[in-house]
């Protein structure tokens, strides 16, 4: 039985790797955003100077944290400044997500649901498509799933280190895309339902410490520059809408 399980998950991983890496150089997406990111990463490598501000968000005029540049720059250097390098990094995160999904579900609900879900995730066309290009939100599923799985393991084993990993995962996820903020209420609900009320403050403290470690480069930039992005984000989410459907009461 163990040999069959190992064979099947290895097969799923190989299939996931094939779909994500096969002829990636010939099909990689390279538009203006990707060009901007490559320039920033190239300058980081050549000048040996890390950046503390990431890509701009799609709307709102504010910026993400720099973690995507920090992760992608070593791959750009490894591939001798070939833009396919960061795309390979994204593909590897995609492959790792398949295995992490399998591991999570195997621990939570059993082998067959885990192998089925990971198989579907390995070949889903839209997921494969976004696992083959260098774009900052693309590694987000890995870190979001790592956060939830770490919470699960922390609640199951009662070991605080897992909550620190969950927090660190969130600190990375929120720098990849601000929609990762949805992980906060989800995680809070998981902790609230599955833990002793007396331990919740300690769990939150450990998770917050973990998130501050990975979020600290962006936080340091904000502190040094008087929180320009935090202010812009606050103004963006609180100002009146300038478009969309409105009603007028006469």
mmCIF file of C-alpha atoms in Angstrom:
data_model
loop_
_atom_site.group_PDB
_atom_site.id
_atom_site.type_symbol
_atom_site.label_atom_id
_atom_site.label_comp_id
_atom_site.label_asym_id
_atom_site.label_seq_id
_atom_site.Cartn_x
_atom_site.Cartn_y
_atom_site.Cartn_z
ATOM 1 C CA UNK A 1 0.000 0.000 0.000
ATOM 2 C CA UNK A 2 2.781 2.424 0.880
ATOM 3 C CA UNK A 3 4.556 1.713 -2.402
ATOM 4 C CA UNK A 4 1.359 2.426 -4.352
ATOM 5 C CA UNK A 5 0.844 5.724 -2.517
ATOM 6 C CA UNK A 6 4.440 6.787 -3.138
ATOM 7 C CA UNK A 7 4.196 5.800 -6.800
ATOM 8 C CA UNK A 8 0.984 7.766 -7.309
ATOM 9 C CA UNK A 9 2.162 10.985 -5.656
ATOM 10 C CA UNK A 10 5.500 10.830 -7.505
ATOM 11 C CA UNK A 11 3.546 10.377 -10.731
ATOM 12 C CA UNK A 12 1.342 13.395 -9.914
ATOM 13 C CA UNK A 13 4.401 15.533 -9.131
ATOM 14 C CA UNK A 14 6.058 14.496 -12.401
ATOM 15 C CA UNK A 15 2.901 15.361 -14.334
ATOM 16 C CA UNK A 16 2.719 18.734 -12.565
ATOM 17 C CA UNK A 17 6.382 19.387 -13.371
ATOM 18 C CA UNK A 18 5.864 18.449 -17.036
ATOM 19 C CA UNK A 19 2.941 20.823 -17.530
ATOM 20 C CA UNK A 20 4.709 23.688 -15.743
ATOM 21 C CA UNK A 21 8.226 23.363 -17.139
ATOM 22 C CA UNK A 22 7.842 21.859 -20.607
ATOM 23 C CA UNK A 23 9.036 24.415 -23.204
ATOM 24 C CA UNK A 24 8.571 27.207 -20.676
ATOM 25 C CA UNK A 25 11.102 29.411 -22.476
ATOM 26 C CA UNK A 26 9.100 29.322 -25.709
ATOM 27 C CA UNK A 27 5.763 30.140 -24.087
ATOM 28 C CA UNK A 28 6.671 32.450 -21.211
ATOM 29 C CA UNK A 29 4.644 35.653 -20.944
ATOM 30 C CA UNK A 30 6.841 38.756 -21.073
ATOM 31 C CA UNK A 31 4.971 42.066 -21.114
ATOM 32 C CA UNK A 32 5.606 45.500 -19.636
ATOM 33 C CA UNK A 33 5.145 44.427 -16.010
ATOM 34 C CA UNK A 34 7.549 41.528 -16.435
ATOM 35 C CA UNK A 35 10.097 43.842 -18.068
ATOM 36 C CA UNK A 36 9.852 46.257 -15.139
ATOM 37 C CA UNK A 37 10.358 43.439 -12.660
ATOM 38 C CA UNK A 38 13.398 42.093 -14.538
ATOM 39 C CA UNK A 39 15.014 45.524 -14.530
ATOM 40 C CA UNK A 40 14.526 45.876 -10.775
ATOM 41 C CA UNK A 41 15.917 42.381 -10.123
ATOM 42 C CA UNK A 42 18.850 42.945 -12.463
ATOM 43 C CA UNK A 43 19.755 46.158 -10.663
ATOM 44 C CA UNK A 44 19.519 44.380 -7.317
ATOM 45 C CA UNK A 45 22.053 41.808 -8.521
ATOM 46 C CA UNK A 46 24.461 44.158 -10.281
ATOM 47 C CA UNK A 47 24.423 46.849 -7.606
ATOM 48 C CA UNK A 48 24.172 44.403 -4.681
ATOM 49 C CA UNK A 49 21.538 46.672 -3.234
ATOM 50 C CA UNK A 50 18.211 45.202 -2.053
ATOM 51 C CA UNK A 51 15.012 47.092 -2.731
ATOM 52 C CA UNK A 52 12.381 47.675 -0.047
ATOM 53 C CA UNK A 53 9.453 48.442 -2.322
ATOM 54 C CA UNK A 54 7.764 45.911 -4.561
ATOM 55 C CA UNK A 55 5.589 46.070 -7.695
ATOM 56 C CA UNK A 56 2.755 48.536 -7.925
ATOM 57 C CA UNK A 57 -0.746 47.247 -7.285
ATOM 58 C CA UNK A 58 -3.166 46.980 -10.208
ATOM 59 C CA UNK A 59 -5.295 49.830 -8.854
ATOM 60 C CA UNK A 60 -5.010 52.506 -6.208
ATOM 61 C CA UNK A 61 -1.523 53.845 -6.856
ATOM 62 C CA UNK A 62 0.119 51.983 -3.958
ATOM 63 C CA UNK A 63 2.850 49.359 -3.862
ATOM 64 C CA UNK A 64 3.339 45.834 -2.617
ATOM 65 C CA UNK A 65 6.198 44.629 -0.472
ATOM 66 C CA UNK A 66 9.537 43.646 -2.057
ATOM 67 C CA UNK A 67 9.469 39.914 -1.289
ATOM 68 C CA UNK A 68 8.761 38.879 -4.885
ATOM 69 C CA UNK A 69 11.860 40.719 -6.066
ATOM 70 C CA UNK A 70 13.899 39.138 -3.291
ATOM 71 C CA UNK A 71 12.730 35.662 -4.288
ATOM 72 C CA UNK A 72 13.070 36.172 -8.039
ATOM 73 C CA UNK A 73 16.483 37.876 -8.156
ATOM 74 C CA UNK A 74 18.509 34.715 -7.296
ATOM 75 C CA UNK A 75 16.772 32.843 -10.129
ATOM 76 C CA UNK A 76 17.479 35.668 -12.549
ATOM 77 C CA UNK A 77 21.137 35.491 -11.543
ATOM 78 C CA UNK A 78 21.163 31.680 -11.776
ATOM 79 C CA UNK A 79 19.853 31.876 -15.349
ATOM 80 C CA UNK A 80 22.428 34.540 -16.294
ATOM 81 C CA UNK A 81 19.871 37.372 -16.514
ATOM 82 C CA UNK A 82 17.580 35.330 -18.746
ATOM 83 C CA UNK A 83 13.982 36.433 -17.912
ATOM 84 C CA UNK A 84 12.887 32.800 -17.883
ATOM 85 C CA UNK A 85 14.614 32.383 -14.503
ATOM 86 C CA UNK A 86 11.865 33.943 -12.335
ATOM 87 C CA UNK A 87 9.273 32.062 -14.396
ATOM 88 C CA UNK A 88 11.003 28.812 -13.469
ATOM 89 C CA UNK A 89 10.818 29.924 -9.834
ATOM 90 C CA UNK A 90 7.063 30.401 -10.169
ATOM 91 C CA UNK A 91 6.772 26.972 -11.808
ATOM 92 C CA UNK A 92 8.678 25.373 -8.925
ATOM 93 C CA UNK A 93 6.322 27.027 -6.453
ATOM 94 C CA UNK A 94 3.451 25.627 -8.503
ATOM 95 C CA UNK A 95 4.894 22.114 -8.286
ATOM 96 C CA UNK A 96 5.484 22.520 -4.554
ATOM 97 C CA UNK A 97 1.856 23.626 -4.152
ATOM 98 C CA UNK A 98 0.675 20.349 -5.680
ATOM 99 C CA UNK A 99 2.684 18.371 -3.126
ATOM 100 C CA UNK A 100 1.647 20.622 -0.241
ATOM 101 C CA UNK A 101 -2.011 20.204 -1.180
ATOM 102 C CA UNK A 102 -1.537 16.443 -1.194
ATOM 103 C CA UNK A 103 0.247 16.484 2.176
ATOM 104 C CA UNK A 104 -2.382 18.698 3.804
ATOM 105 C CA UNK A 105 -5.339 16.679 2.598
ATOM 106 C CA UNK A 106 -3.652 13.361 3.336
ATOM 107 C CA UNK A 107 -3.139 14.423 6.959
ATOM 108 C CA UNK A 108 -6.629 15.915 7.204
ATOM 109 C CA UNK A 109 -8.940 13.557 5.309
ATOM 110 C CA UNK A 110 -6.946 10.656 3.910
ATOM 111 C CA UNK A 111 -4.936 9.459 0.923
ATOM 112 C CA UNK A 112 -7.546 9.117 -1.833
ATOM 113 C CA UNK A 113 -9.124 12.584 -1.473
ATOM 114 C CA UNK A 114 -5.587 13.994 -1.311
ATOM 115 C CA UNK A 115 -4.382 12.242 -4.469
ATOM 116 C CA UNK A 116 -7.552 13.182 -6.345
ATOM 117 C CA UNK A 117 -7.400 16.869 -5.401
ATOM 118 C CA UNK A 118 -3.669 17.155 -6.087
ATOM 119 C CA UNK A 119 -4.112 15.401 -9.447
ATOM 120 C CA UNK A 120 -6.792 17.868 -10.489
ATOM 121 C CA UNK A 121 -4.674 20.801 -9.303
ATOM 122 C CA UNK A 122 -1.667 19.445 -11.200
ATOM 123 C CA UNK A 123 -3.425 19.547 -14.578
ATOM 124 C CA UNK A 124 -6.030 22.326 -14.212
ATOM 125 C CA UNK A 125 -5.440 24.510 -17.315
ATOM 126 C CA UNK A 126 -5.858 27.923 -15.675
ATOM 127 C CA UNK A 127 -3.640 26.990 -12.726
ATOM 128 C CA UNK A 128 -0.986 25.601 -15.061
ATOM 129 C CA UNK A 129 -1.127 28.770 -17.139
ATOM 130 C CA UNK A 130 -0.452 31.017 -14.168
ATOM 131 C CA UNK A 131 2.272 28.683 -12.915
ATOM 132 C CA UNK A 132 4.361 29.311 -16.019
ATOM 133 C CA UNK A 133 4.896 33.069 -15.917
ATOM 134 C CA UNK A 134 6.694 35.537 -13.681
ATOM 135 C CA UNK A 135 4.005 37.579 -11.960
ATOM 136 C CA UNK A 136 3.966 38.463 -8.280
ATOM 137 C CA UNK A 137 0.551 36.935 -7.383
ATOM 138 C CA UNK A 138 1.391 33.563 -8.945
ATOM 139 C CA UNK A 139 3.250 32.035 -5.945
ATOM 140 C CA UNK A 140 0.415 33.157 -3.635
ATOM 141 C CA UNK A 141 -1.422 29.786 -3.560
ATOM 142 C CA UNK A 142 1.660 28.112 -2.098
ATOM 143 C CA UNK A 143 2.020 30.541 0.798
ATOM 144 C CA UNK A 144 -1.718 30.738 1.442
ATOM 145 C CA UNK A 145 -1.908 26.952 1.634
ATOM 146 C CA UNK A 146 1.249 26.816 3.752
ATOM 147 C CA UNK A 147 -0.357 29.218 6.207
ATOM 148 C CA UNK A 148 -3.532 27.154 6.542
ATOM 149 C CA UNK A 149 -1.605 23.877 6.755
ATOM 150 C CA UNK A 150 0.701 25.321 9.410
ATOM 151 C CA UNK A 151 -2.311 26.412 11.457
ATOM 152 C CA UNK A 152 -3.723 22.911 11.117
ATOM 153 C CA UNK A 153 -0.457 21.339 12.264
ATOM 154 C CA UNK A 154 -0.098 23.825 15.120
ATOM 155 C CA UNK A 155 -3.583 23.104 16.430
ATOM 156 C CA UNK A 156 -3.060 19.361 15.997
ATOM 157 C CA UNK A 157 0.410 19.088 17.564
ATOM 158 C CA UNK A 158 0.150 22.021 20.026
ATOM 159 C CA UNK A 159 3.587 23.228 18.854
ATOM 160 C CA UNK A 160 4.011 26.991 18.622
ATOM 161 C CA UNK A 161 6.585 26.790 15.836
ATOM 162 C CA UNK A 162 3.801 26.001 13.373
ATOM 163 C CA UNK A 163 1.985 29.212 14.269
ATOM 164 C CA UNK A 164 5.215 31.134 13.633
ATOM 165 C CA UNK A 165 5.452 29.487 10.201
ATOM 166 C CA UNK A 166 1.815 30.402 9.536
ATOM 167 C CA UNK A 167 2.550 34.015 10.421
ATOM 168 C CA UNK A 168 5.686 34.078 8.281
ATOM 169 C CA UNK A 169 3.682 32.662 5.369
ATOM 170 C CA UNK A 170 1.135 35.429 5.737
ATOM 171 C CA UNK A 171 3.888 38.049 5.851
ATOM 172 C CA UNK A 172 5.002 36.809 2.442
ATOM 173 C CA UNK A 173 1.500 36.319 1.027
ATOM 174 C CA UNK A 174 0.379 39.871 1.802
ATOM 175 C CA UNK A 175 3.387 41.187 -0.119
ATOM 176 C CA UNK A 176 2.447 39.132 -3.176
ATOM 177 C CA UNK A 177 -1.107 40.471 -3.331
ATOM 178 C CA UNK A 178 -3.244 42.486 -0.953
ATOM 179 C CA UNK A 179 -6.169 40.102 -1.491
ATOM 180 C CA UNK A 180 -4.244 37.821 0.882
ATOM 181 C CA UNK A 181 -5.836 39.925 3.642
ATOM 182 C CA UNK A 182 -8.733 37.476 3.317
ATOM 183 C CA UNK A 183 -6.525 34.937 5.063
ATOM 184 C CA UNK A 184 -6.841 36.934 8.293
ATOM 185 C CA UNK A 185 -10.538 36.260 9.020
ATOM 186 C CA UNK A 186 -10.191 32.677 7.741
ATOM 187 C CA UNK A 187 -7.247 32.012 10.040
ATOM 188 C CA UNK A 188 -8.945 33.766 12.955
ATOM 189 C CA UNK A 189 -12.012 31.564 12.528
ATOM 190 C CA UNK A 190 -9.883 28.407 12.380
ATOM 191 C CA UNK A 191 -8.064 29.372 15.575
ATOM 192 C CA UNK A 192 -11.235 30.457 17.354
ATOM 193 C CA UNK A 193 -13.116 27.246 16.612
ATOM 194 C CA UNK A 194 -10.280 24.794 17.234
ATOM 195 C CA UNK A 195 -8.284 26.151 20.186
ATOM 196 C CA UNK A 196 -8.627 26.864 23.880
ATOM 197 C CA UNK A 197 -9.620 30.491 24.523
ATOM 198 C CA UNK A 198 -6.820 30.880 27.057
ATOM 199 C CA UNK A 199 -4.213 29.972 24.439
ATOM 200 C CA UNK A 200 -5.509 32.281 21.714
ATOM 201 C CA UNK A 201 -3.473 35.350 22.856
ATOM 202 C CA UNK A 202 -0.261 33.279 22.784
ATOM 203 C CA UNK A 203 -1.080 31.820 19.373
ATOM 204 C CA UNK A 204 -1.798 35.274 17.947
ATOM 205 C CA UNK A 205 1.409 36.683 19.464
ATOM 206 C CA UNK A 206 3.566 33.919 17.953
ATOM 207 C CA UNK A 207 1.858 34.216 14.555
ATOM 208 C CA UNK A 208 2.269 38.003 14.600
ATOM 209 C CA UNK A 209 5.969 37.638 15.419
ATOM 210 C CA UNK A 210 6.379 35.285 12.468
ATOM 211 C CA UNK A 211 4.599 37.667 10.111
ATOM 212 C CA UNK A 212 6.694 40.625 11.258
ATOM 213 C CA UNK A 213 9.886 38.744 10.366
ATOM 214 C CA UNK A 214 8.954 38.314 6.699
ATOM 215 C CA UNK A 215 7.027 41.585 6.454
ATOM 216 C CA UNK A 216 9.781 43.645 8.105
ATOM 217 C CA UNK A 217 11.552 44.890 4.912
ATOM 218 C CA UNK A 218 8.382 46.561 3.680
ATOM 219 C CA UNK A 219 7.488 47.736 7.179
ATOM 220 C CA UNK A 220 10.917 49.339 7.585
ATOM 221 C CA UNK A 221 10.417 51.209 4.310
ATOM 222 C CA UNK A 222 7.041 52.462 5.505
ATOM 223 C CA UNK A 223 8.395 53.593 8.872
ATOM 224 C CA UNK A 224 11.361 55.356 7.279
ATOM 225 C CA UNK A 225 9.150 57.190 4.776
ATOM 226 C CA UNK A 226 6.222 58.004 7.095
ATOM 227 C CA UNK A 227 3.882 55.253 5.864
ATOM 228 C CA UNK A 228 3.143 56.493 2.307
ATOM 229 C CA UNK A 229 1.611 53.207 1.147
ATOM 230 C CA UNK A 230 -0.422 52.613 4.293
ATOM 231 C CA UNK A 231 -1.888 56.111 3.927
ATOM 232 C CA UNK A 232 -2.636 55.589 0.221
ATOM 233 C CA UNK A 233 -4.304 52.240 0.924
ATOM 234 C CA UNK A 234 -6.410 53.799 3.683
ATOM 235 C CA UNK A 235 -7.491 56.616 1.367
ATOM 236 C CA UNK A 236 -8.275 54.144 -1.409
ATOM 237 C CA UNK A 237 -10.555 51.935 0.684
ATOM 238 C CA UNK A 238 -12.308 54.789 2.512
ATOM 239 C CA UNK A 239 -12.903 57.356 -0.225
ATOM 240 C CA UNK A 240 -16.219 57.574 -2.081
ATOM 241 C CA UNK A 241 -16.477 55.564 -5.271
ATOM 242 C CA UNK A 242 -16.021 57.542 -8.457
ATOM 243 C CA UNK A 243 -17.524 54.905 -10.708
ATOM 244 C CA UNK A 244 -20.115 52.187 -10.680
ATOM 245 C CA UNK A 245 -23.850 52.151 -10.104
ATOM 246 C CA UNK A 246 -25.324 54.833 -7.857
ATOM 247 C CA UNK A 247 -28.852 55.689 -6.815
ATOM 248 C CA UNK A 248 -30.220 59.110 -6.058
ATOM 249 C CA UNK A 249 -33.127 59.592 -3.673
ATOM 250 C CA UNK A 250 -35.382 62.417 -4.823
#
